[in-house]
Coordinates of C-alpha atoms and ligand atoms in Angstrom, one line a residue:
X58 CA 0.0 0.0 0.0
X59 CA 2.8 2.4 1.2
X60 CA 4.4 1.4 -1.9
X61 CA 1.5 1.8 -4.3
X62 CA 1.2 5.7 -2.9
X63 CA 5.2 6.1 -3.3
X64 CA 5.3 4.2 -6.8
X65 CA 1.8 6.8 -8.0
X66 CA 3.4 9.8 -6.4
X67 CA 6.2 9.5 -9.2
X68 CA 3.9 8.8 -11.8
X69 CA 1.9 11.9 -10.6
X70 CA 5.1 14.1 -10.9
X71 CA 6.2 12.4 -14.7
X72 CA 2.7 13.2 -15.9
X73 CA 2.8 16.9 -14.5
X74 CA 6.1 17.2 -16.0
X75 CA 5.0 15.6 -18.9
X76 CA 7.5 13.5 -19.0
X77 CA 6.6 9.9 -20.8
X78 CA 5.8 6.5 -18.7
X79 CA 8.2 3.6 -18.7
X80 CA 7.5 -0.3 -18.8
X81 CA 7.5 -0.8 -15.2
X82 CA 5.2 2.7 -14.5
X83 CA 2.7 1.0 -16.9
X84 CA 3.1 -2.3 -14.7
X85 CA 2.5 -0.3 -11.7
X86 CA -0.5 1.7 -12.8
X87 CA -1.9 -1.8 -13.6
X88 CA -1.4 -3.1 -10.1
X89 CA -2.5 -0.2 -8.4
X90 CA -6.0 0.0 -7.1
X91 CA -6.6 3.6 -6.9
X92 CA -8.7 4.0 -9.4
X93 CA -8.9 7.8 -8.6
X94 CA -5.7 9.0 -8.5
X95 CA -5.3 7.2 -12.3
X96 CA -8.6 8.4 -13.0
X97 CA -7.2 11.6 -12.5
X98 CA -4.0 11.2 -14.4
X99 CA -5.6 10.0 -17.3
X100 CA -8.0 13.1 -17.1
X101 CA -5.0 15.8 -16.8
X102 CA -3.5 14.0 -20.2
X103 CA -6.7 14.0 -21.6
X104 CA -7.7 18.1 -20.6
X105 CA -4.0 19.4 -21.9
X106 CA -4.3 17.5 -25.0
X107 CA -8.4 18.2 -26.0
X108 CA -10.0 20.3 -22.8
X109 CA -13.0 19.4 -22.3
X110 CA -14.0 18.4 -25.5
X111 CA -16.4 15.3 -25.6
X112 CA -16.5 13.9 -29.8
X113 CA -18.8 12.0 -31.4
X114 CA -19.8 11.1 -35.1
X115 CA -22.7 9.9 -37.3
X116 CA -21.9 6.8 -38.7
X117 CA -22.8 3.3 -39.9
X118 CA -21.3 0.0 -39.6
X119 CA -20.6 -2.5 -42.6
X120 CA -19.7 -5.9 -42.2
X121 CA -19.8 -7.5 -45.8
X122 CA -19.2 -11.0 -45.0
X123 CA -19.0 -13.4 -41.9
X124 CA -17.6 -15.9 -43.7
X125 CA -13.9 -16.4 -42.4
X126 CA -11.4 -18.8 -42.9
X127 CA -9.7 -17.6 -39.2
X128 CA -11.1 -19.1 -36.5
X129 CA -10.4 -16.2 -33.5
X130 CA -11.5 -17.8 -29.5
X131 CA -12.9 -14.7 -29.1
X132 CA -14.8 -14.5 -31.9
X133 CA -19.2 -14.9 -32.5
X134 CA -19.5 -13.5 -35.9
X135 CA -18.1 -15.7 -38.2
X136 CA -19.3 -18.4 -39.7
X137 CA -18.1 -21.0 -42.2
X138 CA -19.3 -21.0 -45.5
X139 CA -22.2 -24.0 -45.2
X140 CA -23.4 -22.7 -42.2
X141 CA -27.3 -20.9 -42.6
X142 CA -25.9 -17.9 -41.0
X143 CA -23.4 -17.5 -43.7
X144 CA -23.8 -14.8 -45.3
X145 CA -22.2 -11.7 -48.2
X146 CA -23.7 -8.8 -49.3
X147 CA -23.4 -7.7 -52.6
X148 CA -24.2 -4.3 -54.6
X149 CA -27.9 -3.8 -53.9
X150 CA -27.3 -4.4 -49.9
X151 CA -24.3 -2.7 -49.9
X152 CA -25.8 0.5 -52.2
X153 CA -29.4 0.0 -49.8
X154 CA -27.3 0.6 -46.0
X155 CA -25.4 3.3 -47.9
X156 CA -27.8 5.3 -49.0
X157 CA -29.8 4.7 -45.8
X158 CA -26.4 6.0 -44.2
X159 CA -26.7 9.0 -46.3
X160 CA -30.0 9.8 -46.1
X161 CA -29.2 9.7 -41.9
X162 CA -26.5 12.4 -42.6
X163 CA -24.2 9.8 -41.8
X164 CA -19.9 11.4 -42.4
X165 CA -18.7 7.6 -42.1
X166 CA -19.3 4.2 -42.7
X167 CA -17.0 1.3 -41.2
X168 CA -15.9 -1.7 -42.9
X169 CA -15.0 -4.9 -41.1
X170 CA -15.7 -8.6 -41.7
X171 CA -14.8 -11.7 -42.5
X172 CA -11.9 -13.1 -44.0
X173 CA -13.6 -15.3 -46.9
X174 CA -11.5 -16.9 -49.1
X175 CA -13.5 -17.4 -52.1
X176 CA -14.0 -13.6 -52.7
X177 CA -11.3 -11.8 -54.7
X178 CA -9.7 -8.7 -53.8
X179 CA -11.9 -6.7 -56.8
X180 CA -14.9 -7.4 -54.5
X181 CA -13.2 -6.0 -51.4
X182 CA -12.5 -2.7 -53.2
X183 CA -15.6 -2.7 -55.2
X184 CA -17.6 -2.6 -51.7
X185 CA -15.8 1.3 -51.1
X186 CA -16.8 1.9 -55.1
X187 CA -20.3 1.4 -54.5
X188 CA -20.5 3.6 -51.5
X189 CA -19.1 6.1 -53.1
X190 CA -21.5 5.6 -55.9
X191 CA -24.5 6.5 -53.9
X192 CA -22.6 9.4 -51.8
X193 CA -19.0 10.4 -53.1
X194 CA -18.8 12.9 -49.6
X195 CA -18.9 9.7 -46.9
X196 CA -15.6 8.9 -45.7
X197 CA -15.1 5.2 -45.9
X198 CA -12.8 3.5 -43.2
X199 CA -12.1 0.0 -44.2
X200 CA -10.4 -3.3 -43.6
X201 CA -8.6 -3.8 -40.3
X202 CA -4.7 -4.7 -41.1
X203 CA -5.7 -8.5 -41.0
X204 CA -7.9 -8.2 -43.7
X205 CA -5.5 -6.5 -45.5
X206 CA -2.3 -8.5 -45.1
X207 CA -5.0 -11.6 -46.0
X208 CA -6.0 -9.9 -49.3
X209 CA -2.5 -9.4 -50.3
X210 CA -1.9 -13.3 -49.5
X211 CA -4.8 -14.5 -51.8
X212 CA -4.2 -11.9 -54.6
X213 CA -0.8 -12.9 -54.4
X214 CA 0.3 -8.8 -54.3
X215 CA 2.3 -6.7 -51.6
X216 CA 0.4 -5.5 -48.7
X217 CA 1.5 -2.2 -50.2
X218 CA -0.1 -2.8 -53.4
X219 CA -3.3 -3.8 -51.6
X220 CA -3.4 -0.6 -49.8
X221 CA -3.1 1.3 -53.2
X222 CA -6.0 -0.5 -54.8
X223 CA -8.4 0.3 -51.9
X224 CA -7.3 4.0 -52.0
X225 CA -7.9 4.0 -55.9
X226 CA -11.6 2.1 -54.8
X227 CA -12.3 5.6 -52.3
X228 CA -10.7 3.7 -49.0
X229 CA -10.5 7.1 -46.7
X230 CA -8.7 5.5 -43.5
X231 CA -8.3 2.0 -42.1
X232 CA -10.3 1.0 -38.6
X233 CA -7.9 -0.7 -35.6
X234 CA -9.3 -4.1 -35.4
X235 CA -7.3 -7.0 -35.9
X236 CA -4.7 -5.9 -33.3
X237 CA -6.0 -8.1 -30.0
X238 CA -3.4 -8.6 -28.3
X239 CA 0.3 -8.5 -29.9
X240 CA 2.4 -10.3 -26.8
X241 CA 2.7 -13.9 -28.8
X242 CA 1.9 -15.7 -25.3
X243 CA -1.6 -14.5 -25.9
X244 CA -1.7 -13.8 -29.4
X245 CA -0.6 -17.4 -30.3
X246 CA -3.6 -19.1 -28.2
X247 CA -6.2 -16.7 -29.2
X248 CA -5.5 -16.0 -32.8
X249 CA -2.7 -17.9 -34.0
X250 CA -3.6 -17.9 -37.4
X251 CA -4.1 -14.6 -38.5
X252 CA -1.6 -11.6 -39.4
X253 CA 1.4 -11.6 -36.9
X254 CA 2.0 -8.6 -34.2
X255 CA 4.5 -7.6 -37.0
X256 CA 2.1 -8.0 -40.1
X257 CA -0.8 -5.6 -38.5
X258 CA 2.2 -3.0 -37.6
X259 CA 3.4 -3.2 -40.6
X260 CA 0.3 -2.8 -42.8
X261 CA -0.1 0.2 -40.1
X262 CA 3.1 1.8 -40.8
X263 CA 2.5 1.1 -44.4
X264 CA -1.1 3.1 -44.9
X265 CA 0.6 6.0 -42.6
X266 CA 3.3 6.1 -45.3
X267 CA 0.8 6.1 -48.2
X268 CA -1.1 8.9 -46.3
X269 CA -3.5 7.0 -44.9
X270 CA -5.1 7.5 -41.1
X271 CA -5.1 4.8 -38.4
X272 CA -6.7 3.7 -35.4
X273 CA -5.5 1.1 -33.0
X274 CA -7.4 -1.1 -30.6
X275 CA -6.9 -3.6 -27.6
X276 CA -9.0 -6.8 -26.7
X277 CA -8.5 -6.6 -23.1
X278 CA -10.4 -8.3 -20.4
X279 CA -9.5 -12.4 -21.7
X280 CA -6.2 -14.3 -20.9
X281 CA -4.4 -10.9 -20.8
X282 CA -2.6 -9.8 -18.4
X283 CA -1.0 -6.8 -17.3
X284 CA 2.3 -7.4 -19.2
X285 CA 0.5 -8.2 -22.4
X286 CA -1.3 -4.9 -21.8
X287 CA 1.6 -2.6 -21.2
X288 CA 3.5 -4.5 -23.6
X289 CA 0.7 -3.6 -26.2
X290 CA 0.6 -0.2 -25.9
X291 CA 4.5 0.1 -25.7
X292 CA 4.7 -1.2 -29.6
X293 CA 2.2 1.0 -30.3
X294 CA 3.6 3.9 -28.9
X295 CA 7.0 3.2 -30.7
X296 CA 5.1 3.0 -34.1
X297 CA 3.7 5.8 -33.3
X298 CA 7.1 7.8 -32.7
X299 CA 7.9 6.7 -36.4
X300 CA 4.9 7.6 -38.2
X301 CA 2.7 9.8 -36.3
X302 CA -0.4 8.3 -38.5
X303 CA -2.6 7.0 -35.7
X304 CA -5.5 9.0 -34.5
X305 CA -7.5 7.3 -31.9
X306 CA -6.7 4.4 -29.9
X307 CA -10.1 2.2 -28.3
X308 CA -9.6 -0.6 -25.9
X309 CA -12.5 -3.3 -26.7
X310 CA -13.9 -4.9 -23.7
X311 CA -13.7 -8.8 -24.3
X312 CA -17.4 -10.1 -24.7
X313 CA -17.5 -14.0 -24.1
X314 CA -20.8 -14.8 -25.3
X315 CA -21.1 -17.7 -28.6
X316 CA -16.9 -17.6 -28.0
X317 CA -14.6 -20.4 -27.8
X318 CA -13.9 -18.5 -24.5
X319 CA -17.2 -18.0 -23.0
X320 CA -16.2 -19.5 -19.6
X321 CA -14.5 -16.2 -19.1
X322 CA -16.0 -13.6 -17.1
X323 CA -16.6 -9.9 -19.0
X324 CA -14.4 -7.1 -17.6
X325 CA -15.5 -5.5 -14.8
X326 CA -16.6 -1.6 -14.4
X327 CA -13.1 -1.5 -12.4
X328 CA -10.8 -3.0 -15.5
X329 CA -12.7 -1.0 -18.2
X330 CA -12.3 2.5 -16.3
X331 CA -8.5 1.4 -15.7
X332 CA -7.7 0.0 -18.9
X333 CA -8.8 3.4 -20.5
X334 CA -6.7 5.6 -17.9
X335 CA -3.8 3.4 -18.6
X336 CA -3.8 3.7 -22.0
X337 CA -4.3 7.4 -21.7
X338 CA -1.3 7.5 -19.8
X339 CA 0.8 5.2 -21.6
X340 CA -0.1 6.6 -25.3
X341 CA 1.0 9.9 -24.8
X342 CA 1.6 10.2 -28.7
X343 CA -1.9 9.1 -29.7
X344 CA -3.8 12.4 -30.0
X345 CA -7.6 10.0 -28.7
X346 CA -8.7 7.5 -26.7
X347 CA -12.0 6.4 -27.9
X348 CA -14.4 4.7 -24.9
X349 CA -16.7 2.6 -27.4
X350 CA -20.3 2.9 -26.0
X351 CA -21.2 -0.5 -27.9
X352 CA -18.5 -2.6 -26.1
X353 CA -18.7 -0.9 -22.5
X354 CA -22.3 0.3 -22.7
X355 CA -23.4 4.2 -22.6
X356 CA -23.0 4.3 -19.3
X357 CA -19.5 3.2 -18.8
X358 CA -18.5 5.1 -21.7
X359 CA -20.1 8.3 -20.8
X360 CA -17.9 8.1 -17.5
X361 CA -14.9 6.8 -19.1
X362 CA -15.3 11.0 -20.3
X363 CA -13.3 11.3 -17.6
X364 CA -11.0 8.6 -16.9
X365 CA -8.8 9.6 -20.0
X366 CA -11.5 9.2 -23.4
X367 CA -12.1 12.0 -25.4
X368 CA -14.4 10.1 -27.7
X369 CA -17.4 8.3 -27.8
X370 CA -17.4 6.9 -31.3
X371 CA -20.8 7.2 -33.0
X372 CA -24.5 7.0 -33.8
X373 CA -22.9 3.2 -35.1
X374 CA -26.6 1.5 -36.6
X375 CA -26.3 -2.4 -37.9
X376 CA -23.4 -3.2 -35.6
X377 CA -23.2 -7.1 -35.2
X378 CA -19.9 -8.5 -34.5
X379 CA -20.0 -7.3 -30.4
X380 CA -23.7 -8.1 -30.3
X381 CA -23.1 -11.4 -31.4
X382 CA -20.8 -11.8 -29.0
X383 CA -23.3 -10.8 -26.0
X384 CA -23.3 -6.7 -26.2
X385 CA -26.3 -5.4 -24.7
X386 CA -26.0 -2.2 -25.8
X387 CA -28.9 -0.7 -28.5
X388 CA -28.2 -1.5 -32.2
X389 CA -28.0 2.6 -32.4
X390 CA -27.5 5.6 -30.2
X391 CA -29.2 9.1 -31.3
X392 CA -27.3 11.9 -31.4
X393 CA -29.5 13.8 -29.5
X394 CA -28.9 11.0 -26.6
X395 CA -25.2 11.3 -27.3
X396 CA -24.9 14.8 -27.2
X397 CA -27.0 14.5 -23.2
X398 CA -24.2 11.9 -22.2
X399 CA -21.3 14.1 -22.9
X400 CA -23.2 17.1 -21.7
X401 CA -24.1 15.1 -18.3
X402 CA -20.7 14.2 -18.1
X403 CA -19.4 18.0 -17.8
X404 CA -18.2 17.7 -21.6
X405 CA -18.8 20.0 -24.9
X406 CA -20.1 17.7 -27.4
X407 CA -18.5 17.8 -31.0
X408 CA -19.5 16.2 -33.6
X409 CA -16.3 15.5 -35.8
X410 CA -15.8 13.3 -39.4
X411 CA -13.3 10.7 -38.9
X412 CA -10.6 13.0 -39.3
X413 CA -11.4 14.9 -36.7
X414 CA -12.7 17.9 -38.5
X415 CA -15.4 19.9 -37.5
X416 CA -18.8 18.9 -38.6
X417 CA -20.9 22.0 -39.5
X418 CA -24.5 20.6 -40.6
X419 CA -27.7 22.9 -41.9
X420 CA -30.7 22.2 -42.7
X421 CA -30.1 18.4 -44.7
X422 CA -26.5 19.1 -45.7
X423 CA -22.9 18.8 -43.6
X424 CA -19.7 19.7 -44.4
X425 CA -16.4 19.4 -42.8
X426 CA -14.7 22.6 -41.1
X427 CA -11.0 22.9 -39.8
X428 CA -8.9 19.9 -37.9
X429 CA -10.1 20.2 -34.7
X430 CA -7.4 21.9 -32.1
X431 CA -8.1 22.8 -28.4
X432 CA -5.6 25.9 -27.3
X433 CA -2.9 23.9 -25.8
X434 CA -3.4 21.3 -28.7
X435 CA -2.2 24.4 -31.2
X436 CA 0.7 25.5 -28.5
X437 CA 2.0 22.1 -28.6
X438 CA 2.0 21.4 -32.8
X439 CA 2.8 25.2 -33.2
Ligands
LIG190 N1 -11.8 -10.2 -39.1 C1 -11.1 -8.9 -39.0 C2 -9.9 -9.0 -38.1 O1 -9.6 -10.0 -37.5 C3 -12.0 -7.9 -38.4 C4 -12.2 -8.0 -37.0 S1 -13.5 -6.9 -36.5 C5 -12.9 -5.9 -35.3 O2 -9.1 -8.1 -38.2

């Protein structure tokens, strides 16, 4: 105990000097249980780099296929191909949910899926084409780095080359899935089969090269522990350091249910509010830290506001890989409900495109302002 207070009361002096966290602070923020004092670490980060600024976006989710050759232990969406639940969509769902998304105002639609190994990589980037038919304006995020480094195996092409096609098709950013956990002692047994730790960097470091946005993300809450957590965000945070093309980092609270792993307990209220403080702390290079309503429900999320998240991700609609996993959150939030969440929780809500620029909207239309920059945000990329 006497310990824990000594080992925090550095911390607390790094943070207010800025200074960055090492290996061992990370392994002693996750053995701490003062869930305050990190709390309110997490929350001085997260005021000097966006104030009290509470984001939000209206978007829609994609998932194009559940069929998957990879069989993830943590995973309830996919299905093999002869299963009745197997299914693709092809042009006329794909043009239907977009122009339902763009009818809703929607600035975004995420892409993520299964890995299906009988679809060619022209059907992967035709998917972004026929968005863009119906509403050239939406920003499509796509294709986590597995799926990526899994088209460029089956279309026998470099990851690189993959990542030009889907730019040529309209791809505007690439989502943070895939990542799990990278520490091989976890990654092995949960999802041995799909893109190595180095692969998903890689493809990362690749897209940030090309121009391309990123996000990052972190199953947490499984057979992780705190090693494989810090160690997690520590390659991230180096990659980081190199390319500076990550935007938003979003710890994903593990969901057992339909899993190979459903004998595990879900994360608790405690593990979800520290896991989100830690990696505020610990990714002091990532400009957000998004606390995903879907995964750790509205209410979690709207307190996570201040335990280090800046962001609440979206309006979502037609999300089903976390609710067939157990989620209990709504299929959609509104924004007006949103918008009373980050209020309540002492925040100014913004809505922002997946870039983070402004989002002006009158009457039916929206369009895109500046790169959002709090005051101390502008002092520090001046
Ligand atoms: N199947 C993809 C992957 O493993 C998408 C996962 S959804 C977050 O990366």
């Amino acid at each position: 105990m006497a310990d824990d207070v000594a080992r925090l009361k550095v911390i607390r002096e790094k943070v207010e000097a800025g200074e960055r966290l090492s290996f061992d602070d990370g392994l002693a923020l996750e053995a701490s249980r003062d869930i305050l004092e990190i709390g309110a670490l997490a929350n001085l980060v997260r005021e000097r780099k966006n104030g009290d600024l509470g984001f939000y976006n209206v978007n829609t989710h994609i998932n194009p296929t559940n069929v998957c050759v990879y069989t993830c232990d943590f995973c309830a969406f996919r299905a093999d191909l002869d299963e009745p639940k197997a299914y693709v969509m092809y042009r006329d769902q794909v043009v239907e949910r977009a122009r339902q998304a763009s009818e809703r105002g929607a600035t975004e639609i995420h892409i993520v899926g299964g890995l299906h190994h009988k679809l060619k990589l022209d059907y992967y980037c035709d998917v972004i084409r026929w968005i863009k038919e119906v509403d050239p304006e939406i920003h499509v995020k796509a294709y986590t780095a597995v799926e990526v480094e899994f088209f460029a195996k089956i279309t026998r092409v470099s990851t690189e080359e993959v990542l030009k096609r889907l730019i040529d098709a309209g791809l505007g950013s690439l989502p943070g899935g895939g990542a799990e956990i990278f520490h091989p002692e976890v990654r092995e047994k949960i999802c041995g089969a799909k893109a190595t730790t180095e692969q998903w960097l890689d493809v990362h470091r690749t897209a940030h090269r090309l121009g391309l946005h990123s996000n990052a993300t972190m199953l947490y809450g499984h057979i992780d522990g705190p090693v494989h957590r810090i160690d997690h965000m520590v390659r991230l945070r180096e990659l980081q350091d190199e390319t500076g093309g990550f935007q938003t980092f979003i710890p994903l609270a593990f969901h057992p249910d339909n899993s190979e792993m459903a004998d595990i307990p879900r994360p608790s209220g405690m593990m979800d509010l520290k896991t989100m403080a830690i990696s505020r702390l610990m990714l002091d290079n990532f400009p957000h830290i998004k606390a995903y309503w879907v995964m750790l429900g509205l209410k979690t999320a709207q307190v996570a506001l201040s335990f280090g998240a800046d962001d609440i991700d979206g309006t979502v609609v037609h999300e089903k890989i976390y609710h067939e996993a157990g989620a209990e959150t709504p299929q959609e939030a509104t924004v007006a409900e949103i918008r009373r969440l980050i209020e309540e929780a002492g925040r100014v809500p913004i809505e922002r495109d997946t870039l983070y620029r402004e989002i002006r909207r009158e009457g039916g239309r929206w369009s895109a302002g500046a790169k959002i920059q709090t005051p101390s945000l502008a002092i520090l990329n001046s």
